[in-house]
Coordinates of C-alpha atoms and ligand atoms in Angstrom, one line a residue:
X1 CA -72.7 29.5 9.6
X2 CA -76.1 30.2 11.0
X3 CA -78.0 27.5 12.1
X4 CA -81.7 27.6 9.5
X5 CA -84.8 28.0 12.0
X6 CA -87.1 25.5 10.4
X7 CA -90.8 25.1 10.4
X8 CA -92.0 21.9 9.2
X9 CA -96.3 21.8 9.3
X10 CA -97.8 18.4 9.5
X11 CA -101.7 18.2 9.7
X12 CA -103.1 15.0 8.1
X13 CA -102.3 12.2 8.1
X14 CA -100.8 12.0 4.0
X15 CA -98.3 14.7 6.1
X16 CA -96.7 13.1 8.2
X17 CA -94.7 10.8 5.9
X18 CA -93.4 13.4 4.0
X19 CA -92.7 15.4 7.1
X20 CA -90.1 12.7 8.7
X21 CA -87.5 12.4 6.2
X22 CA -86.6 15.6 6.5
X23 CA -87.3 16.6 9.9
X24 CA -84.7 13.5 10.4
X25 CA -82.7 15.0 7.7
X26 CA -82.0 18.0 9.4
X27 CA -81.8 16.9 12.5
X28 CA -78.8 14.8 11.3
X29 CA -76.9 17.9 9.9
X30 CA -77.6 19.8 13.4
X31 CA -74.7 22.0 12.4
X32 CA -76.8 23.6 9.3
X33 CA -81.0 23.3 10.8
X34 CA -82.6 23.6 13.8
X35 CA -86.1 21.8 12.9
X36 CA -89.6 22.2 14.5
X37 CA -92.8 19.8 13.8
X38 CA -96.2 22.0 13.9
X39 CA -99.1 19.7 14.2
X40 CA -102.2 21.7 13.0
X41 CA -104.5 18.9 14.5
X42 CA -106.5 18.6 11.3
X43 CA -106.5 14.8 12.1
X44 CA -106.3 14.0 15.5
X45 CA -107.9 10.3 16.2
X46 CA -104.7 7.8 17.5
X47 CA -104.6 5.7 14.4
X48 CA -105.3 8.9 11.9
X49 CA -102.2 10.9 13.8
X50 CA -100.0 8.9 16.7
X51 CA -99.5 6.0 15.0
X52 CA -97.9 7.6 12.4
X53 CA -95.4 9.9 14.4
X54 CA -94.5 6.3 16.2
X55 CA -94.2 4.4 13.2
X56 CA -92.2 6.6 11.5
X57 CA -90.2 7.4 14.5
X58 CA -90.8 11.3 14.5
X59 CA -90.8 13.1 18.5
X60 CA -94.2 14.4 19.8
X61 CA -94.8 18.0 17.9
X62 CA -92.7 20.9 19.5
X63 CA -95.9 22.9 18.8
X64 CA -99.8 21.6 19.0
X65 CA -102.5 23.6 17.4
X66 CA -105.2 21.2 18.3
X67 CA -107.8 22.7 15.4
X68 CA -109.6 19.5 14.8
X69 CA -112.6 18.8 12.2
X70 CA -114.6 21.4 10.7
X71 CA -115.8 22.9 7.4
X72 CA -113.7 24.0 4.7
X73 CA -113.4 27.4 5.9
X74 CA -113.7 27.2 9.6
X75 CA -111.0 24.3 9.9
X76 CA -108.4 26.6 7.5
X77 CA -109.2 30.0 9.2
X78 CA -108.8 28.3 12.7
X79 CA -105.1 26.9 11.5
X80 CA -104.1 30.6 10.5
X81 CA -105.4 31.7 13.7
X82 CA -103.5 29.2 15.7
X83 CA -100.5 29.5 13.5
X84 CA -100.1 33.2 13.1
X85 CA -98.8 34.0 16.6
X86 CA -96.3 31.1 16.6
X87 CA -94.8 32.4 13.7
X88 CA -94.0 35.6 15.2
X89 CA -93.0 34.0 18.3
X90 CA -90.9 31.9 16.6
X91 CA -89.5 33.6 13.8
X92 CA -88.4 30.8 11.6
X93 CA -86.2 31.3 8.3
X94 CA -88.1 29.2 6.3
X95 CA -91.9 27.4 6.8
X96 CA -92.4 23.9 4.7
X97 CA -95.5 22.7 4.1
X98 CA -96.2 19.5 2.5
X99 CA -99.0 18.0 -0.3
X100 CA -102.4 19.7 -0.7
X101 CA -104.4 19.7 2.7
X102 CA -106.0 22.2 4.3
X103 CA -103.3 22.7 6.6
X104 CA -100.7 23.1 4.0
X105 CA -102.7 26.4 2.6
X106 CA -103.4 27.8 6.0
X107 CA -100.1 27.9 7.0
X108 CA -98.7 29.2 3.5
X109 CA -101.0 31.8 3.3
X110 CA -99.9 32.9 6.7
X111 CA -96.6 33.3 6.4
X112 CA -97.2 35.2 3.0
X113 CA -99.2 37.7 4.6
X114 CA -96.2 38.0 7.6
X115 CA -93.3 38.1 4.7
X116 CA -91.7 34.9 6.3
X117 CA -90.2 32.5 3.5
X118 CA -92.0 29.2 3.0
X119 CA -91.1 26.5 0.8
X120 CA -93.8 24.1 -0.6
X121 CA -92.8 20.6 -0.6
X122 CA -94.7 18.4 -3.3
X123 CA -95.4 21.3 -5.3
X124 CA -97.0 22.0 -9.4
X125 CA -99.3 18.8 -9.3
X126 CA -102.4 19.5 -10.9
X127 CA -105.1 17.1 -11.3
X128 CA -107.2 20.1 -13.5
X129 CA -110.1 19.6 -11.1
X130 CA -111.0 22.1 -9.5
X131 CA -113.6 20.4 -8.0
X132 CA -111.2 18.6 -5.9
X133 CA -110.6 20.4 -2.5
X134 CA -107.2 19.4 -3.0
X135 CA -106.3 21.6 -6.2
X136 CA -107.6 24.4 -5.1
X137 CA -105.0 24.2 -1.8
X138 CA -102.3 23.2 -4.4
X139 CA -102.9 26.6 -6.8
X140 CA -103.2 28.5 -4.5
X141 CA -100.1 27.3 -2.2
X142 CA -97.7 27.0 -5.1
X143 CA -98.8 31.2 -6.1
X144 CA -97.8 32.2 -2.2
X145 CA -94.7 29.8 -1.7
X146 CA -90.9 31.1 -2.6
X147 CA -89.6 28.1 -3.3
X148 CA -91.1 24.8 -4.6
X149 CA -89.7 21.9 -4.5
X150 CA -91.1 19.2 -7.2
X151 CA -91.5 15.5 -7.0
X152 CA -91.8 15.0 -11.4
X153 CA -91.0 17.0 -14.1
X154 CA -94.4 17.2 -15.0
X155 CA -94.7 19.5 -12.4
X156 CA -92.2 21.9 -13.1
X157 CA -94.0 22.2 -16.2
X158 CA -97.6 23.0 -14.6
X159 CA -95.6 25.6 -12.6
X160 CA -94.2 27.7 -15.7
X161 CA -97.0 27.3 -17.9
X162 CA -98.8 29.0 -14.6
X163 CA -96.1 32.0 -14.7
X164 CA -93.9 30.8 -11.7
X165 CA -90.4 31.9 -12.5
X166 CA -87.9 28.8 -13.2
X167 CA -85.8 30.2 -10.6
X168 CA -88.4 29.1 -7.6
X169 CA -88.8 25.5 -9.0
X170 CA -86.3 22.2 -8.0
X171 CA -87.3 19.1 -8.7
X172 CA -85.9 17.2 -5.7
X173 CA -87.6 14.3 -6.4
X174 CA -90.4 12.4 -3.8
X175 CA -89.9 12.6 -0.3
X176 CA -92.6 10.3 0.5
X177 CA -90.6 7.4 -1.0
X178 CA -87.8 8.3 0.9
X179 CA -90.1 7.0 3.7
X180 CA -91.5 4.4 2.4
X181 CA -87.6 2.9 0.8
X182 CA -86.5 3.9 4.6
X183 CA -89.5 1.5 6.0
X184 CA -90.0 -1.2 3.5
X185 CA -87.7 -3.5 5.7
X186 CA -88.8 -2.8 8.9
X187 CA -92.1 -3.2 8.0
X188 CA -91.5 -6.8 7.5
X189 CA -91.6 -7.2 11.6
X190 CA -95.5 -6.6 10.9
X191 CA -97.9 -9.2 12.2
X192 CA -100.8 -7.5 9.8
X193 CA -100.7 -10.5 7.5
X194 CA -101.3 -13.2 10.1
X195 CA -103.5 -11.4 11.6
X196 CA -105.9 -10.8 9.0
X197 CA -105.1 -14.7 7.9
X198 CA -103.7 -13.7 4.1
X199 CA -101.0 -14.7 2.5
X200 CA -99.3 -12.9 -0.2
X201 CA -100.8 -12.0 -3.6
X202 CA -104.3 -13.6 -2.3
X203 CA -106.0 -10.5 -1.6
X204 CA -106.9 -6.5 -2.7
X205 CA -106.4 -3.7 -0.7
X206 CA -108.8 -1.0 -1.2
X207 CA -108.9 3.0 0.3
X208 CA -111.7 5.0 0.0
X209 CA -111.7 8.6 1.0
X210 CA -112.8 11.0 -1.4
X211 CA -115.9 13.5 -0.8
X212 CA -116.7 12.9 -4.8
X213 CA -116.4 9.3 -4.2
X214 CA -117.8 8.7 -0.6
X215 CA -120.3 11.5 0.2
X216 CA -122.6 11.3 -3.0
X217 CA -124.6 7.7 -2.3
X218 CA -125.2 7.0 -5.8
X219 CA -121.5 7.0 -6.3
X220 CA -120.7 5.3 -3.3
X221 CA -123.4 2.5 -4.2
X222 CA -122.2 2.4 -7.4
X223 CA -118.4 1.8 -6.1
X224 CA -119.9 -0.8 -3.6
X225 CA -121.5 -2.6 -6.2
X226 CA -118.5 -3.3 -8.0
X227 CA -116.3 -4.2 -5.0
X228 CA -119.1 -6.8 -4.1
X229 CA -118.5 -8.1 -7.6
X230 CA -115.0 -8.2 -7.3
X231 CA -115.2 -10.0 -3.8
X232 CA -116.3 -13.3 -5.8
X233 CA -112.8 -13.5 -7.1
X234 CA -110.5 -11.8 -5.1
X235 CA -111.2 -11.6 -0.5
X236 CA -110.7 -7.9 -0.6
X237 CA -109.2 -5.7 2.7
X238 CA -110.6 -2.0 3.4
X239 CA -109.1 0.2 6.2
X240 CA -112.0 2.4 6.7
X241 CA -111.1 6.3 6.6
X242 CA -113.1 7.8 9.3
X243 CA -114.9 9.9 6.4
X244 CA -116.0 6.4 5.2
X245 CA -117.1 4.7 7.9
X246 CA -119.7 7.5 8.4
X247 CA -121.2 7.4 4.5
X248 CA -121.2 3.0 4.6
X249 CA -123.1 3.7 8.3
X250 CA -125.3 6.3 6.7
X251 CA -125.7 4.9 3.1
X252 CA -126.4 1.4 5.2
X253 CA -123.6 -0.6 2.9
X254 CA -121.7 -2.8 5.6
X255 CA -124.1 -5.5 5.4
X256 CA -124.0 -6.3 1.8
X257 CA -120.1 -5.5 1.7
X258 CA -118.8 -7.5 4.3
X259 CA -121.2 -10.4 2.7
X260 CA -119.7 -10.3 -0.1
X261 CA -115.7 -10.7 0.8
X262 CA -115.1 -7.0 1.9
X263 CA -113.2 -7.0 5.4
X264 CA -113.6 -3.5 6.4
X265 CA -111.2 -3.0 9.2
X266 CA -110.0 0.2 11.1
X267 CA -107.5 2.9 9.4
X268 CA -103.7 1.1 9.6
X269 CA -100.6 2.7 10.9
X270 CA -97.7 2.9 8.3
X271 CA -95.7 -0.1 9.0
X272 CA -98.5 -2.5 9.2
X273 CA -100.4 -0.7 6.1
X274 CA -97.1 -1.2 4.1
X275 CA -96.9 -4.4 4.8
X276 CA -100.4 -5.2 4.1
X277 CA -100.4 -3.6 0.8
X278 CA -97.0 -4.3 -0.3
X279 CA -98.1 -7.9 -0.7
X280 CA -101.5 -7.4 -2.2
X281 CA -102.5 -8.6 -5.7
X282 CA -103.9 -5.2 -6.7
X283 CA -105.1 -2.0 -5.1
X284 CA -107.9 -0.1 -5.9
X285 CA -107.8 3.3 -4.6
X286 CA -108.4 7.1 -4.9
X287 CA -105.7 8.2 -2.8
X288 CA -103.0 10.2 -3.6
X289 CA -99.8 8.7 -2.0
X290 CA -100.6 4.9 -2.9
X291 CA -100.8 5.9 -6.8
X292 CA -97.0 6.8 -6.2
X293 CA -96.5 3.9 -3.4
X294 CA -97.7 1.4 -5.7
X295 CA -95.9 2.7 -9.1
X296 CA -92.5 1.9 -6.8
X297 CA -93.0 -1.4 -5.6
X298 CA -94.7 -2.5 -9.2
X299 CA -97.9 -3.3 -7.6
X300 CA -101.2 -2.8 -9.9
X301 CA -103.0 0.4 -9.3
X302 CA -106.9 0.8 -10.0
X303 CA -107.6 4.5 -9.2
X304 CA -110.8 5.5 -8.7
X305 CA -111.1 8.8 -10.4
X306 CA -111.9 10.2 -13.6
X307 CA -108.2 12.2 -13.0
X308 CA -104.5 12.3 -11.3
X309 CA -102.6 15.2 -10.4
X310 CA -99.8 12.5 -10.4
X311 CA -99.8 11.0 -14.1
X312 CA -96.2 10.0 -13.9
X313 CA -97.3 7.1 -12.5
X314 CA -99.5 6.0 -15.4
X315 CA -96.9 6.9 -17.8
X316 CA -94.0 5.0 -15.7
X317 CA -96.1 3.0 -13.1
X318 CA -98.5 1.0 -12.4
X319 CA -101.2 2.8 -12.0
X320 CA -104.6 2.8 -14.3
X321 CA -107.4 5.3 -14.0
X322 CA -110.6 4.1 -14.4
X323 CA -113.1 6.2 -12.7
X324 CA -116.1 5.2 -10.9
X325 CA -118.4 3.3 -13.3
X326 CA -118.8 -0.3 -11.9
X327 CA -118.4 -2.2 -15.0
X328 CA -115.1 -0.2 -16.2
X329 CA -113.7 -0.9 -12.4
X330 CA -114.9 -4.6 -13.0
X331 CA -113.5 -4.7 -15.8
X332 CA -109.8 -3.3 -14.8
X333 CA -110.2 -5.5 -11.9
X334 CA -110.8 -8.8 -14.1
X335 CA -107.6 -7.8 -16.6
X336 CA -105.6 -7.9 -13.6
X337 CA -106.4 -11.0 -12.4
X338 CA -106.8 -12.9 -15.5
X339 CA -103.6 -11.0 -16.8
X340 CA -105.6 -9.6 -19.5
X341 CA -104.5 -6.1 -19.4
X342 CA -101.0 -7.0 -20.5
X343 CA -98.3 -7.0 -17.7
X344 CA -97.4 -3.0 -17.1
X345 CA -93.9 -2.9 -17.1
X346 CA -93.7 -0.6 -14.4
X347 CA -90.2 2.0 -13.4
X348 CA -89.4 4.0 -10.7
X349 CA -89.9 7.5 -11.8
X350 CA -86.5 9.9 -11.6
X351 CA -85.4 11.3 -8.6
X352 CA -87.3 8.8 -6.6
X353 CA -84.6 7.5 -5.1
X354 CA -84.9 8.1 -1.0
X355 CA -82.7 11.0 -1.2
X356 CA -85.2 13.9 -1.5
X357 CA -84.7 14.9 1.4
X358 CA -81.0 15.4 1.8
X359 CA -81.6 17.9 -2.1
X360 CA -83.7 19.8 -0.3
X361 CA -82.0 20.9 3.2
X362 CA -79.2 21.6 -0.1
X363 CA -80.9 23.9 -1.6
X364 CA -82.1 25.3 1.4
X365 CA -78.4 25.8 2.7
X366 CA -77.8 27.5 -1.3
X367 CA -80.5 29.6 -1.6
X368 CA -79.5 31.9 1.5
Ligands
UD1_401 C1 -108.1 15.2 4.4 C2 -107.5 16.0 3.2 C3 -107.3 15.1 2.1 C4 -106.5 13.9 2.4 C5 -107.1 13.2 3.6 C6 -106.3 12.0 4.1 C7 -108.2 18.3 3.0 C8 -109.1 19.3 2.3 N1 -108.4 17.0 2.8 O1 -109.3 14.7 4.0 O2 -106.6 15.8 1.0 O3 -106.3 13.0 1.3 O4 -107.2 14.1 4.7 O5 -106.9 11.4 5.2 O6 -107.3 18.8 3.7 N2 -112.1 12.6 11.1 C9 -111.9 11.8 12.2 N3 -110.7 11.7 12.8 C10 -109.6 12.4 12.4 C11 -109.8 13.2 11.2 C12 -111.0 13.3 10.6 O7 -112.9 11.2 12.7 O8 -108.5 12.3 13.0 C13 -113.4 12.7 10.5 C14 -114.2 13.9 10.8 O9 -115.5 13.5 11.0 C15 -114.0 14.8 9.7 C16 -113.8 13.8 8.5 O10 -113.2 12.7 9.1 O11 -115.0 15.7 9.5 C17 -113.0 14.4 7.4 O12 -111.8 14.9 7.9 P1 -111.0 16.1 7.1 O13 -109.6 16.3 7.7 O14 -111.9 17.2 7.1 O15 -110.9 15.6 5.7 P2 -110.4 14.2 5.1 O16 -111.5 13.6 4.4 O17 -109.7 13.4 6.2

């Protein structure tokens, strides 16, 4: 049999965790896939990008586009610039692209216009906010792709009630918990904990990244306030997004928050942030991944947004949207800690089993 010419697109840095598992995947069956990693460069800093590839023990990308920062539409025409004439150099079978960045549309959209078959990894999740940057990359990437493989049922859903056909849709399960079940141990060997001086179940971990949450300052204020309320009870750790470190320097916040308990340190690379949150008390967050990460290792999950794209974990998880109203994330904070909010019995959502990756380099061996 012919060997499948792969092109696997990482650009950010929620990417690269759901890249590894299956470039590692198909490196292992060699006989059946002949992988390549495409970095777009959308994040590019040491600890946003190269940390990552070592932690998770991925080679340096065969192919660099080096795009960097930029608006919306600069950064995404850029990647379809860069990407276009490696796809016609390289003439892969199939292109994956993972999540919702920019760099997962780019690239889609590219290879829809060139008639070259690409898969989207993570696919149907809809937070119905169109708002977010993030949806409209996921729309429009799931109308372009040929195949999609799905992390819940849920989203096999969102895709027919959009008109997909059924036949496009596999639900495959999470890909991003293959890494983390494939890293939990060895993070263990991280020094994070000692180094910070916390022991486990004595402290949060927040992440902060969103534009809705980050780049308005009344928000941002608003969030701040409630973190500094929370800091009375609970020493709380912040790895600072880069996008965040600019609003707290512009919005003048460091001050008050690091006065009150908040340790704002530099973004963590996977190992040491697994380790770090793994044995937190609670998370408050408006990430994406950590809603899932969390709902898996039954840790409680205060999301910062009015809305999830992933409510799977709310139903089976951990996880608790409460928006960004200070007094509600007080409140969900104090429930926790008091164990007022009832202990969520929290389980692992189907499929999520660290074998996503091997069901889809199968049905990417069927469908040809
Ligand atoms: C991007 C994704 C978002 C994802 C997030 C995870 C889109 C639309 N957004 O948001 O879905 O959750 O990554 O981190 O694709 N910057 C650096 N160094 C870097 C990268 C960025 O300093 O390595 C700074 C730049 O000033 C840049 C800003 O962070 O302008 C935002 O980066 P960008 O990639 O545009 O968006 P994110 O907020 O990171």
């Amino acid at each position: 049999m012919r060997r499948l010419k792969i092109l696997l697109i990482a650009g950010a840095r929620p990417n690269f965790m759901k890249v590894a598992p299956i470039y590692s995947e198909m490196k292992r069956r060699a006989d059946e896939f002949e992988p390549l990693i495409v970095h777009t460069g959308q994040h590019y800093d040491a600890s946003m990008s190269d940390a990552f590839f070592n932690d998770l023990g991925l080679p340096e990308p065969d192919i660099h586009l080096g795009v960097g920062s930029a608006s919306h539409a600069v950064q995404t025409a850029r990647i379809m610039t860069e990407f276009e004439p490696v796809v016609l150099e390289q003439k892969p079978d199939w292109v994956l692209v993972v999540g919702d960045v920019n760099s997962t549309i780019a690239c889609a959209l590219v290879c829809a216009k060139l008639g070259v078959k690409v898969a989207h990894v993570e696919a149907g999740l809809r937070s119905r906010d169109r708002s977010m940057p993030e949806e409209i990359n996921r729309i429009l990437t799931d109308a372009i792709s040929d195949l999609l493989f799905t992390t819940s049922q849920d989203a096999d859903e969102n895709l027919k009630a959009e008109g997909v056909s059924p036949d496009k849709i596999r639900f495959v399960g999470n890909v991003m918990i293959d890494s983390l079940l494939e890293h939990l141990k060895l993070a263990e060997d991280s020094a994070i904990r000692q180094q910070l001086g916390v022991n486990e179940g004595g402290y949060g971990v927040l992440t902060l990244h969103r534009p809705s949450n980050v780049d308005d300052p009344d928000v941002f204020r608003g969030i701040a306030n409630a973190l500094v309320e929370i800091a009375k009870k609970l020493r709380i750790i912040f790895p600072v997004h880069p996008r965040t470190r600019g609003r707290i320097e512009e919005f003048g916040l460091a001050d008050e928050l690091s006065r009150a308990g908040v340790q704002m340190i530099e973004p963590l690379g996977y190992l040491d942030f697994i380790r770090l949150y793994s044995g937190a008390r609670l998370i408050l967050t408006d990430s994406g991944g950590l809603q899932e990460e969390t709902t898996v290792l039954g840790i409680p999950c205060i999301t910062l947004r009015n809305n999830t794209e992933r409510p799977v974990t709310i139903e089976l998880g951990t996880n608790v949207l409460v928006g960004t109203d200070p007094d509600k994330i007080i409140r969900a904070a104090n429930d926790v800690l008091e164990g007022t909010g009832g202990e969520r019995q929290s389980s692992i959502p189907p499929l999520w089993d660290g074998r996503a990756a091997s069901r889809i380099c199968d049905e990417l061996v069927q469908v040809q």
